[in-house]
Amino acid sequence: TGVATMKFRSPPVNSLSLDFLTEFCISLEKLENDRACRGVILTSAIPKIFSSGLDITEMCGKSMEHYAEFWRAVQEMWLRLYGSNMVTVAAVNGSSPAGGCLIALLCDYRIMVENPKFSIGLNEAQLGIVAPFWFKDIFVNVVGHRVAERSLQLGSLHPTPEAHRIGLVDELVPEDKLQEKAAAVMAQWLALPDHARQLTKSMMRKAALDRLVAHREEDIQNFISLISKESIQKSLRMYMEMLKKKKS
């Protein structure tokens, strides 16, 4: 059909580790280079979670070099997925905070399972982390300036009905209809001539892509100086302790 499905399978919660991000970019590049592949559906192989976002352990107690390598991998994933020539559909089958929400935002279309227990949003502020400008730019592009400003400042996680109401996801469907709906949406997008769709997508996204490319090294340095602050490290350690307690 010319459509690939990419399933995240990194137990327990599909954290975006350095290994995960590297594998993600390699897989995406392979699909981009496959002339027969015109679209990709992104979903999770783990029940109830799409992706929990950036792996906290990659940002806690590591070297400056490691932080730089990790952040460059996050940027690379962003640039590849947002700039992809393929049609990209996010089939969000569980909660999707922070980096998980980012992956969905980077796609052309977002379908989420209709379950009020699941939520999605850029909740970095809750951890004392500031979402960088390139997270913010695409969030504004999707939900508008006012909603994005409030949501980012509060680090909001939006339950599915609210996520749909503010336009963060395009459609809500019952869980058993998710893959079928994703395939139907994909068929609708692929019915158009590729070149017209690709050029339009490029035109709409060029400013945001160019902005990150132009400020990439500066952004890495900003991340390193933020993440290595003792107050941030303390906040991350406390968060990791809280997660361990939850597990136990």
Short mmCIF file of C-alpha atoms in Angstrom, two decimals:
data_model
loop_
_atom_site.label_atom_id
_atom_site.label_comp_id
_atom_site.label_asym_id
_atom_site.label_seq_id
_atom_site.Cartn_x
_atom_site.Cartn_y
_atom_site.Cartn_z
CA THR A 1 0.00 0.00 0.00
CA GLY A 2 3.04 2.28 0.24
CA VAL A 3 2.29 2.84 3.93
CA ALA A 4 4.56 1.77 6.79
CA THR A 5 3.58 1.44 10.44
CA MET A 6 6.22 2.28 13.02
CA LYS A 7 5.53 0.92 16.52
CA PHE A 8 7.35 2.16 19.61
CA ARG A 9 8.49 -0.75 21.73
CA SER A 10 10.77 0.42 24.52
CA PRO A 11 9.30 -0.86 27.81
CA PRO A 12 8.04 0.21 30.20
CA VAL A 13 6.89 3.60 28.82
CA ASN A 14 8.64 4.26 25.48
CA SER A 15 10.97 6.86 26.99
CA LEU A 16 12.92 8.77 24.36
CA SER A 17 16.42 7.61 25.27
CA LEU A 18 19.48 8.28 23.13
CA ASP A 19 19.24 4.73 21.74
CA PHE A 20 15.51 5.12 21.00
CA LEU A 21 16.02 8.47 19.22
CA THR A 22 18.93 7.09 17.16
CA GLU A 23 16.90 4.03 16.13
CA PHE A 24 13.90 6.26 15.34
CA CYS A 25 15.96 8.47 12.98
CA ILE A 26 17.56 5.48 11.24
CA SER A 27 14.14 3.87 10.68
CA LEU A 28 12.67 7.11 9.37
CA GLU A 29 15.61 7.63 7.02
CA LYS A 30 15.20 4.09 5.63
CA LEU A 31 11.52 4.79 4.89
CA GLU A 32 12.36 8.18 3.33
CA ASN A 33 14.84 6.45 1.02
CA ASP A 34 12.35 3.77 0.01
CA ARG A 35 10.69 5.11 -3.15
CA ALA A 36 7.71 2.79 -2.62
CA CYS A 37 6.92 4.26 0.82
CA ARG A 38 4.68 7.32 0.77
CA GLY A 39 3.36 7.43 4.33
CA VAL A 40 4.02 6.27 7.86
CA ILE A 41 1.69 5.69 10.83
CA LEU A 42 3.34 6.15 14.23
CA THR A 43 1.87 4.24 17.16
CA SER A 44 2.86 2.34 20.30
CA ALA A 45 3.20 -1.39 20.88
CA ILE A 46 2.83 -0.81 24.64
CA PRO A 47 -0.73 -0.55 26.03
CA LYS A 48 -1.92 2.74 27.56
CA ILE A 49 1.20 4.74 26.68
CA PHE A 50 2.20 6.36 23.39
CA SER A 51 5.47 7.75 24.78
CA SER A 52 6.27 9.21 28.17
CA GLY A 53 8.68 11.68 26.55
CA LEU A 54 12.37 12.37 26.98
CA ASP A 55 14.24 9.85 29.12
CA ILE A 56 15.00 11.65 32.41
CA THR A 57 18.00 9.38 33.08
CA GLU A 58 19.73 10.85 29.99
CA MET A 59 19.51 14.31 31.59
CA CYS A 60 20.50 13.52 35.17
CA GLY A 61 24.03 13.20 36.54
CA LYS A 62 25.72 12.86 33.14
CA SER A 63 28.62 14.69 31.48
CA MET A 64 28.32 17.89 29.42
CA GLU A 65 29.32 15.84 26.35
CA HIS A 66 26.48 13.40 26.99
CA TYR A 67 23.93 16.20 27.35
CA ALA A 68 25.12 17.66 24.03
CA GLU A 69 24.90 14.29 22.25
CA PHE A 70 21.45 13.60 23.67
CA TRP A 71 20.05 17.02 22.79
CA ARG A 72 21.46 16.82 19.25
CA ALA A 73 19.58 13.50 18.86
CA VAL A 74 16.32 15.15 20.01
CA GLN A 75 16.87 17.95 17.47
CA GLU A 76 17.62 15.40 14.74
CA MET A 77 14.38 13.50 15.42
CA TRP A 78 12.46 16.81 15.32
CA LEU A 79 14.04 17.93 12.03
CA ARG A 80 13.57 14.57 10.31
CA LEU A 81 9.97 14.01 11.34
CA TYR A 82 8.75 17.61 10.90
CA GLY A 83 10.53 17.89 7.55
CA SER A 84 9.53 14.45 6.26
CA ASN A 85 8.29 14.17 2.67
CA MET A 86 6.03 11.29 3.70
CA VAL A 87 2.51 11.66 5.03
CA THR A 88 2.83 11.19 8.81
CA VAL A 89 -0.12 10.14 10.95
CA ALA A 90 0.10 9.78 14.74
CA ALA A 91 -2.18 7.01 16.06
CA VAL A 92 -1.97 7.96 19.74
CA ASN A 93 -3.09 4.90 21.71
CA GLY A 94 -2.21 6.06 25.21
CA SER A 95 -0.96 8.95 27.30
CA SER A 96 1.51 11.23 25.63
CA PRO A 97 3.24 13.79 27.86
CA ALA A 98 6.15 16.06 26.90
CA GLY A 99 8.31 14.46 24.16
CA GLY A 100 5.48 12.03 23.37
CA CYS A 101 3.24 15.00 22.65
CA LEU A 102 6.06 16.50 20.58
CA ILE A 103 6.20 13.44 18.29
CA ALA A 104 2.43 13.71 17.71
CA LEU A 105 2.71 17.47 17.04
CA LEU A 106 5.35 16.82 14.38
CA CYS A 107 2.96 14.64 12.36
CA ASP A 108 0.52 15.81 9.67
CA TYR A 109 -2.51 14.39 11.48
CA ARG A 110 -3.23 13.19 15.01
CA ILE A 111 -5.83 10.59 15.98
CA MET A 112 -6.16 9.66 19.65
CA VAL A 113 -8.00 6.92 21.51
CA GLU A 114 -11.17 8.24 23.11
CA ASN A 115 -10.32 7.52 26.75
CA PRO A 116 -10.58 10.31 29.37
CA LYS A 117 -7.84 8.57 31.41
CA PHE A 118 -5.32 9.35 28.65
CA SER A 119 -3.78 12.81 28.40
CA ILE A 120 -1.41 14.70 26.11
CA GLY A 121 0.55 17.94 26.45
CA LEU A 122 3.91 19.66 26.82
CA ASN A 123 4.24 19.51 30.61
CA GLU A 124 7.94 20.43 30.89
CA ALA A 125 7.22 23.38 33.22
CA GLN A 126 6.09 20.93 35.92
CA LEU A 127 9.68 19.63 36.10
CA GLY A 128 11.20 23.10 36.14
CA ILE A 129 12.30 22.67 32.52
CA VAL A 130 11.52 25.24 29.81
CA ALA A 131 10.23 23.82 26.51
CA PRO A 132 12.65 25.18 23.85
CA PHE A 133 11.51 27.56 21.11
CA TRP A 134 11.23 24.79 18.52
CA PHE A 135 8.79 22.84 20.74
CA LYS A 136 6.87 26.08 21.29
CA ASP A 137 6.81 27.07 17.60
CA ILE A 138 4.99 23.95 16.42
CA PHE A 139 2.67 23.93 19.45
CA VAL A 140 1.60 27.49 18.53
CA ASN A 141 1.18 26.39 14.89
CA VAL A 142 -1.22 23.64 15.99
CA VAL A 143 -3.31 25.16 18.81
CA GLY A 144 -2.79 28.93 18.43
CA HIS A 145 -0.86 31.42 20.53
CA ARG A 146 -3.17 31.94 23.52
CA VAL A 147 -3.86 28.26 24.19
CA ALA A 148 -0.16 27.43 23.75
CA GLU A 149 0.97 30.23 26.07
CA ARG A 150 -1.32 29.14 28.90
CA SER A 151 -0.68 25.43 28.41
CA LEU A 152 3.12 25.80 28.32
CA GLN A 153 3.27 28.08 31.37
CA LEU A 154 1.14 25.70 33.42
CA GLY A 155 2.77 22.55 32.01
CA SER A 156 -0.75 21.29 31.28
CA LEU A 157 -1.61 17.71 30.42
CA HIS A 158 -4.91 17.74 28.54
CA PRO A 159 -7.38 14.84 28.90
CA THR A 160 -8.49 13.54 25.50
CA PRO A 161 -11.81 15.49 25.23
CA GLU A 162 -10.01 18.74 26.04
CA ALA A 163 -7.11 17.90 23.69
CA HIS A 164 -9.64 17.51 20.89
CA ARG A 165 -11.49 20.70 21.81
CA ILE A 166 -8.32 22.84 21.67
CA GLY A 167 -7.20 21.21 18.39
CA LEU A 168 -4.19 19.40 19.84
CA VAL A 169 -5.58 16.18 18.34
CA ASP A 170 -7.67 16.11 15.16
CA GLU A 171 -9.94 13.18 15.99
CA LEU A 172 -10.93 10.88 18.84
CA VAL A 173 -11.90 7.28 18.10
CA PRO A 174 -12.66 4.12 20.12
CA GLU A 175 -9.54 2.03 20.69
CA ASP A 176 -10.63 -0.81 18.39
CA LYS A 177 -11.10 1.66 15.51
CA LEU A 178 -7.75 3.46 15.80
CA GLN A 179 -5.74 1.58 13.18
CA GLU A 180 -8.66 1.47 10.77
CA LYS A 181 -9.14 5.24 11.12
CA ALA A 182 -5.42 5.93 10.69
CA ALA A 183 -5.43 3.88 7.47
CA ALA A 184 -8.50 5.76 6.19
CA VAL A 185 -6.95 9.17 6.92
CA MET A 186 -3.71 8.07 5.26
CA ALA A 187 -5.62 6.96 2.13
CA GLN A 188 -7.32 10.37 1.98
CA TRP A 189 -3.98 12.20 2.13
CA LEU A 190 -2.31 9.86 -0.37
CA ALA A 191 -5.11 10.40 -2.89
CA LEU A 192 -3.42 13.71 -3.76
CA PRO A 193 -0.39 14.02 -6.06
CA ASP A 194 2.71 13.72 -3.86
CA HIS A 195 4.61 16.67 -5.32
CA ALA A 196 1.83 19.21 -4.64
CA ARG A 197 1.34 17.97 -1.08
CA GLN A 198 5.08 17.84 -0.38
CA LEU A 199 5.75 21.35 -1.69
CA THR A 200 2.82 22.75 0.30
CA LYS A 201 4.03 21.00 3.47
CA SER A 202 7.54 22.33 2.91
CA MET A 203 6.21 25.87 2.40
CA MET A 204 4.12 25.71 5.59
CA ARG A 205 6.92 24.27 7.75
CA LYS A 206 10.02 25.91 6.28
CA ALA A 207 10.21 28.87 8.70
CA ALA A 208 10.17 26.65 11.81
CA LEU A 209 12.67 24.17 10.32
CA ASP A 210 15.05 26.92 9.18
CA ARG A 211 14.90 28.56 12.61
CA LEU A 212 16.13 25.46 14.43
CA VAL A 213 18.81 24.74 11.81
CA ALA A 214 20.13 28.32 12.16
CA HIS A 215 20.26 28.18 15.98
CA ARG A 216 21.12 24.52 16.52
CA GLU A 217 24.49 24.87 18.30
CA GLU A 218 23.31 27.81 20.40
CA ASP A 219 20.26 25.77 21.43
CA ILE A 220 22.47 22.84 22.51
CA GLN A 221 24.55 25.20 24.69
CA ASN A 222 21.37 26.66 26.20
CA PHE A 223 20.14 23.15 27.02
CA ILE A 224 23.46 22.18 28.64
CA SER A 225 23.55 25.31 30.82
CA LEU A 226 19.91 24.80 31.89
CA ILE A 227 20.05 21.05 32.55
CA SER A 228 23.35 21.20 34.48
CA LYS A 229 22.00 23.74 37.01
CA GLU A 230 21.92 22.16 40.47
CA SER A 231 18.28 23.25 41.01
CA ILE A 232 17.21 21.44 37.80
CA GLN A 233 19.27 18.35 38.64
CA LYS A 234 17.64 18.28 42.08
CA SER A 235 14.18 18.60 40.53
CA LEU A 236 14.93 15.72 38.12
CA ARG A 237 16.29 13.52 40.93
CA MET A 238 13.15 14.16 42.98
CA TYR A 239 10.98 13.30 39.99
CA MET A 240 12.89 10.04 39.44
CA GLU A 241 12.47 9.14 43.12
CA MET A 242 8.74 9.80 42.85
CA LEU A 243 8.54 7.47 39.81
CA LYS A 244 10.43 4.74 41.69
CA LYS A 245 7.98 5.01 44.61
CA LYS A 246 5.05 4.79 42.20
CA LYS A 247 6.50 1.60 40.70
CA SER A 248 7.08 0.00 44.09
#
